[in-house]
PDB file of C-alpha atoms in Angstrom:
ATOM      1  CA  MET A 702      -0.514  -0.518   0.574  1.00  0.00           C
ATOM      2  CA  LYS A 703       1.463   3.164  -0.939  1.00  0.00           C
ATOM      3  CA  LYS A 704       0.144   5.696   1.164  1.00  0.00           C
ATOM      4  CA  LYS A 705      -2.468   6.271   4.401  1.00  0.00           C
ATOM      5  CA  LEU A 706      -5.283   7.386   2.754  1.00  0.00           C
ATOM      6  CA  LYS A 707      -7.738   7.173   6.680  1.00  0.00           C
ATOM      7  CA  GLY A 708      -8.828  11.619   6.809  1.00  0.00           C
ATOM      8  CA  LYS A 709      -8.857  12.073   3.441  1.00  0.00           C
ATOM      9  CA  ILE A 710     -11.453  12.742   0.639  1.00  0.00           C
ATOM     10  CA  LEU A 711     -11.630  11.582  -2.729  1.00  0.00           C
ATOM     11  CA  ILE A 712     -13.056  13.887  -4.544  1.00  0.00           C
ATOM     12  CA  ALA A 713     -14.716  12.500  -8.141  1.00  0.00           C
ATOM     13  CA  ASN A 714     -13.446  12.828 -11.115  1.00  0.00           C
ATOM     14  CA  PRO A 715     -15.190  14.801 -13.694  1.00  0.00           C
ATOM     15  CA  LYS A 716     -14.880  11.465 -15.706  1.00  0.00           C
ATOM     16  CA  LEU A 717     -16.256   9.901 -13.861  1.00  0.00           C
ATOM     17  CA  GLU A 718     -19.623   8.051 -15.355  1.00  0.00           C
ATOM     18  CA  ASP A 719     -20.494   5.723 -12.101  1.00  0.00           C
ATOM     19  CA  PRO A 720     -24.186   7.183 -10.407  1.00  0.00           C
ATOM     20  CA  ASN A 721     -23.319   5.807  -7.015  1.00  0.00           C
ATOM     21  CA  PHE A 722     -19.927   8.192  -7.184  1.00  0.00           C
ATOM     22  CA  ASN A 723     -20.289  11.053 -10.027  1.00  0.00           C
ATOM     23  CA  GLY A 724     -19.626  14.610  -8.463  1.00  0.00           C
ATOM     24  CA  ALA A 725     -18.898  13.086  -4.979  1.00  0.00           C
ATOM     25  CA  VAL A 726     -16.752  13.913  -2.005  1.00  0.00           C
ATOM     26  CA  VAL A 727     -16.174  11.058  -0.278  1.00  0.00           C
ATOM     27  CA  LEU A 728     -14.349  11.197   3.796  1.00  0.00           C
ATOM     28  CA  ILE A 729     -12.547   8.459   4.246  1.00  0.00           C
ATOM     29  CA  ALA A 730     -13.109   7.011   7.502  1.00  0.00           C
ATOM     30  CA  GLU A 731     -10.418   3.694   7.773  1.00  0.00           C
ATOM     31  CA  HIS A 732      -8.021   3.013   4.899  1.00  0.00           C
ATOM     32  CA  ASP A 733      -5.877  -0.796   5.131  1.00  0.00           C
ATOM     33  CA  SER A 734      -4.245  -3.719   3.446  1.00  0.00           C
ATOM     34  CA  ASN A 735      -7.875  -5.023   3.514  1.00  0.00           C
ATOM     35  CA  GLY A 736      -9.421  -1.598   1.904  1.00  0.00           C
ATOM     36  CA  ALA A 737     -11.410   0.873   2.857  1.00  0.00           C
ATOM     37  CA  ILE A 738     -14.507   2.564   3.906  1.00  0.00           C
ATOM     38  CA  GLY A 739     -15.557   6.659   3.926  1.00  0.00           C
ATOM     39  CA  PHE A 740     -18.956   8.470   3.460  1.00  0.00           C
ATOM     40  CA  ILE A 741     -19.658  10.595   0.392  1.00  0.00           C
ATOM     41  CA  LEU A 742     -20.103  14.246   1.999  1.00  0.00           C
ATOM     42  CA  ASN A 743     -22.015  15.631  -0.502  1.00  0.00           C
ATOM     43  CA  ARG A 744     -25.137  14.225  -0.523  1.00  0.00           C
ATOM     44  CA  ARG A 745     -27.786  15.196   1.435  1.00  0.00           C
ATOM     45  CA  ILE A 746     -30.969  13.539   1.058  1.00  0.00           C
ATOM     46  CA  GLY A 747     -33.451  14.794   3.252  1.00  0.00           C
ATOM     47  CA  LYS A 748     -34.120  15.068   7.362  1.00  0.00           C
ATOM     48  CA  LEU A 749     -36.063  13.324   9.804  1.00  0.00           C
ATOM     49  CA  ASP A 750     -38.720  13.826  10.398  1.00  0.00           C
ATOM     50  CA  LYS A 751     -38.916  14.961  14.757  1.00  0.00           C
ATOM     51  CA  SER A 752     -35.012  15.848  15.648  1.00  0.00           C
ATOM     52  CA  GLY A 753     -34.745  17.741  11.900  1.00  0.00           C
ATOM     53  CA  PHE A 754     -31.313  15.747  11.718  1.00  0.00           C
ATOM     54  CA  HIS A 755     -29.587  15.944   8.441  1.00  0.00           C
ATOM     55  CA  ILE A 756     -29.778  12.450   6.394  1.00  0.00           C
ATOM     56  CA  SER A 757     -27.063  11.691   3.504  1.00  0.00           C
ATOM     57  CA  GLU A 758     -26.742   8.860   1.419  1.00  0.00           C
ATOM     58  CA  GLY A 759     -23.226   7.246   2.576  1.00  0.00           C
ATOM     59  CA  GLY A 760     -22.946   4.900  -0.700  1.00  0.00           C
ATOM     60  CA  PRO A 761     -23.755   1.916  -1.896  1.00  0.00           C
ATOM     61  CA  VAL A 762     -22.604  -0.532   1.006  1.00  0.00           C
ATOM     62  CA  ASP A 763     -24.347  -1.637   3.942  1.00  0.00           C
ATOM     63  CA  THR A 764     -27.818   0.838   2.627  1.00  0.00           C
ATOM     64  CA  ASN A 765     -29.719  -0.277   6.082  1.00  0.00           C
ATOM     65  CA  THR A 766     -27.538   1.024   8.628  1.00  0.00           C
ATOM     66  CA  PHE A 767     -27.334   4.309  10.177  1.00  0.00           C
ATOM     67  CA  TRP A 768     -24.049   5.375  10.258  1.00  0.00           C
ATOM     68  CA  ALA A 769     -22.959   9.057  11.313  1.00  0.00           C
ATOM     69  CA  ILE A 770     -19.919  11.785  11.778  1.00  0.00           C
ATOM     70  CA  ALA A 771     -18.775  13.839  14.641  1.00  0.00           C
ATOM     71  CA  GLN A 772     -16.636  16.000  16.251  1.00  0.00           C
ATOM     72  CA  ASN A 773     -16.368  14.647  19.138  1.00  0.00           C
ATOM     73  CA  GLU A 774     -15.791  11.779  20.791  1.00  0.00           C
ATOM     74  CA  GLN A 775     -19.062  10.634  23.341  1.00  0.00           C
ATOM     75  CA  PHE A 776     -20.251   8.962  20.766  1.00  0.00           C
ATOM     76  CA  ASN A 777     -17.487   5.717  21.492  1.00  0.00           C
ATOM     77  CA  PHE A 778     -17.433   6.045  17.947  1.00  0.00           C
ATOM     78  CA  LEU A 779     -13.551   5.549  16.050  1.00  0.00           C
ATOM     79  CA  LYS A 780     -11.401   8.141  15.295  1.00  0.00           C
ATOM     80  CA  ILE A 781     -10.602   9.251  11.631  1.00  0.00           C
ATOM     81  CA  ARG A 782      -8.590  11.466  13.072  1.00  0.00           C
ATOM     82  CA  ASN A 783      -8.484  14.674  16.496  1.00  0.00           C
ATOM     83  CA  GLY A 784     -12.134  15.847  15.962  1.00  0.00           C
ATOM     84  CA  LEU A 785     -12.970  13.445  14.218  1.00  0.00           C
ATOM     85  CA  TYR A 786     -15.120  10.425  14.681  1.00  0.00           C
ATOM     86  CA  TYR A 787     -16.967   8.013  12.996  1.00  0.00           C
ATOM     87  CA  GLY A 788     -19.493   5.057  13.570  1.00  0.00           C
ATOM     88  CA  LYS A 789     -22.396   2.808  13.435  1.00  0.00           C
ATOM     89  CA  VAL A 790     -25.469   4.091  14.523  1.00  0.00           C
ATOM     90  CA  ASN A 791     -27.111   1.197  16.449  1.00  0.00           C
ATOM     91  CA  SER A 792     -31.050   2.926  16.130  1.00  0.00           C
ATOM     92  CA  ASN A 793     -33.112   5.572  14.615  1.00  0.00           C
ATOM     93  CA  PRO A 794     -31.002   8.780  15.524  1.00  0.00           C
ATOM     94  CA  GLU A 795     -34.862  10.006  16.035  1.00  0.00           C
ATOM     95  CA  GLU A 796     -34.797   7.318  19.356  1.00  0.00           C
ATOM     96  CA  ASP A 797     -32.498   8.207  21.309  1.00  0.00           C
ATOM     97  CA  GLU A 798     -31.404  10.965  23.437  1.00  0.00           C
ATOM     98  CA  SER A 799     -27.168  10.747  23.224  1.00  0.00           C
ATOM     99  CA  PHE A 800     -27.990  12.615  19.996  1.00  0.00           C
ATOM    100  CA  LEU A 801     -29.998  15.628  20.615  1.00  0.00           C
ATOM    101  CA  ASP A 802     -27.605  17.964  21.702  1.00  0.00           C
ATOM    102  CA  THR A 803     -25.237  17.791  19.296  1.00  0.00           C
ATOM    103  CA  ASP A 804     -24.925  19.762  16.144  1.00  0.00           C
ATOM    104  CA  ASP A 805     -21.801  18.895  14.896  1.00  0.00           C
ATOM    105  CA  ILE A 806     -23.093  15.082  13.507  1.00  0.00           C
ATOM    106  CA  ILE A 807     -23.730  14.092  10.667  1.00  0.00           C
ATOM    107  CA  PHE A 808     -25.595  10.594  10.051  1.00  0.00           C
ATOM    108  CA  PHE A 809     -25.435   8.228   6.724  1.00  0.00           C
ATOM    109  CA  ILE A 810     -27.612   5.687   5.383  1.00  0.00           C
ATOM    110  CA  GLY A 811     -24.765   3.388   4.051  1.00  0.00           C
ATOM    111  CA  CYS A 812     -21.793   3.745   3.982  1.00  0.00           C
ATOM    112  CA  SER A 813     -18.737   3.753   0.929  1.00  0.00           C
ATOM    113  CA  GLY A 814     -15.878   0.545   0.439  1.00  0.00           C
ATOM    114  CA  TRP A 815     -13.528  -0.801  -1.066  1.00  0.00           C
ATOM    115  CA  THR A 816     -12.083  -4.604  -1.132  1.00  0.00           C
ATOM    116  CA  LYS A 817      -8.095  -4.862  -1.080  1.00  0.00           C
ATOM    117  CA  ASN A 818      -6.386  -2.425  -3.602  1.00  0.00           C
ATOM    118  CA  GLN A 819      -9.134  -1.946  -5.308  1.00  0.00           C
ATOM    119  CA  LEU A 820      -8.993   2.208  -3.962  1.00  0.00           C
ATOM    120  CA  GLU A 821      -5.458   2.807  -4.842  1.00  0.00           C
ATOM    121  CA  ASN A 822      -6.406   0.844  -8.325  1.00  0.00           C
ATOM    122  CA  GLU A 823      -9.310   3.641  -8.780  1.00  0.00           C
ATOM    123  CA  ILE A 824      -6.902   6.088  -7.728  1.00  0.00           C
ATOM    124  CA  ASP A 825      -4.272   4.685 -10.351  1.00  0.00           C
ATOM    125  CA  SER A 826      -6.088   5.162 -12.623  1.00  0.00           C
ATOM    126  CA  GLY A 827      -7.678   8.828 -12.375  1.00  0.00           C
ATOM    127  CA  THR A 828     -10.854   8.408 -10.692  1.00  0.00           C
ATOM    128  CA  TRP A 829     -10.192   9.776  -7.566  1.00  0.00           C
ATOM    129  CA  ILE A 830      -7.849  13.160  -6.448  1.00  0.00           C
ATOM    130  CA  VAL A 831      -6.874  12.942  -3.597  1.00  0.00           C
ATOM    131  CA  ASP A 832      -6.761  16.140  -1.079  1.00  0.00           C
ATOM    132  CA  SER A 833      -7.313  16.987   2.199  1.00  0.00           C
ATOM    133  CA  ILE A 834     -10.109  19.118   3.546  1.00  0.00           C
ATOM    134  CA  SER A 835     -10.802  20.671   7.041  1.00  0.00           C
ATOM    135  CA  VAL A 836     -12.919  19.103   9.874  1.00  0.00           C
ATOM    136  CA  LYS A 837     -15.574  22.508   9.275  1.00  0.00           C
ATOM    137  CA  ASN A 838     -15.504  22.182   5.452  1.00  0.00           C
ATOM    138  CA  ILE A 839     -16.810  18.705   6.119  1.00  0.00           C
ATOM    139  CA  PHE A 840     -19.348  19.885   8.660  1.00  0.00           C
ATOM    140  CA  SER A 841     -20.472  23.063   5.830  1.00  0.00           C
ATOM    141  CA  LYS A 842     -23.411  20.829   4.356  1.00  0.00           C
ATOM    142  CA  LYS A 843     -22.422  22.694   0.996  1.00  0.00           C
ATOM    143  CA  GLY A 844     -23.703  20.278  -1.441  1.00  0.00           C
ATOM    144  CA  VAL A 845     -22.840  19.762  -5.215  1.00  0.00           C
ATOM    145  CA  LYS A 846     -20.713  23.579  -4.471  1.00  0.00           C
ATOM    146  CA  MET A 847     -18.118  21.626  -2.107  1.00  0.00           C
ATOM    147  CA  TRP A 848     -17.123  19.195  -4.926  1.00  0.00           C
ATOM    148  CA  ILE A 849     -17.441  22.026  -6.831  1.00  0.00           C
ATOM    149  CA  GLU A 850     -14.968  24.001  -4.883  1.00  0.00           C
ATOM    150  CA  GLU A 851     -12.256  20.220  -3.859  1.00  0.00           C
ATOM    151  CA  ILE A 852     -12.111  20.158  -7.313  1.00  0.00           C
ATOM    152  CA  SER A 853     -11.151  23.183  -8.740  1.00  0.00           C
ATOM    153  CA  LYS A 854      -9.080  24.261  -6.071  1.00  0.00           C
ATOM    154  CA  ASN A 855      -5.245  22.608  -6.852  1.00  0.00           C
ATOM    155  CA  ASN A 856      -6.398  21.352 -10.130  1.00  0.00           C
ATOM    156  CA  PRO A 857      -6.061  23.231 -12.794  1.00  0.00           C
ATOM    157  CA  GLU A 858      -7.657  21.215 -15.524  1.00  0.00           C
ATOM    158  CA  PHE A 859     -10.733  21.422 -13.679  1.00  0.00           C
ATOM    159  CA  LYS A 860     -10.939  25.476 -13.226  1.00  0.00           C
ATOM    160  CA  TRP A 861     -14.310  25.017 -16.051  1.00  0.00           C
ATOM    161  CA  THR A 862     -16.297  23.724 -12.673  1.00  0.00           C
ATOM    162  CA  GLU A 863     -16.620  26.562 -11.151  1.00  0.00           C
ATOM    163  CA  SER A 864     -18.591  27.957 -13.320  1.00  0.00           C
ATOM    164  CA  LEU A 865     -21.297  25.712 -12.976  1.00  0.00           C
ATOM    165  CA  GLY A 866     -24.494  25.509 -10.286  1.00  0.00           C
ATOM    166  CA  GLU A 867     -25.348  24.281  -7.652  1.00  0.00           C
ATOM    167  CA  ASP A 868     -28.455  22.237  -9.634  1.00  0.00           C
ATOM    168  CA  PRO A 869     -26.772  20.112 -11.910  1.00  0.00           C
ATOM    169  CA  ILE A 870     -29.632  19.504 -13.598  1.00  0.00           C
ATOM    170  CA  ARG A 871     -29.294  24.002 -15.082  1.00  0.00           C
ATOM    171  CA  ASN A 872     -26.308  23.486 -16.297  1.00  0.00           C
TER     172      ASN A 872
END
């Protein structure tokens, strides 16, 4: 394995045609010699009714499971890096009172996963651009704009994406 990707983001190359990841910014929560797990940061799909918590599509794997990333350790989640933790949520977030007093959490349905060497091969083939991201930006909930900002930030060949609107249907 070339380098650890835990805590980094993957930015989908604009040429990526896989509908699961087109326009995605994925936070890598775990990465080792057996594979990787991550969460799509910019695919909000709605709010839970009672609590108002935002729910995002985490990826095409394990879609019957709630996951979360949080800025604090209070939920016994696993550490991604300082100030960033993740874990499975064993109950409906709306029914678990431990989640009620925090804004520093994002819930996901499903996750993204890669088997041994799969992610490395995708990166080598240009499917993903690897970059860093601040915890503040992870929790900014920018949606499509997050992908546009991240893809154009350090990649001059993708500066054209800055002209895209927030609603891809209008482009």
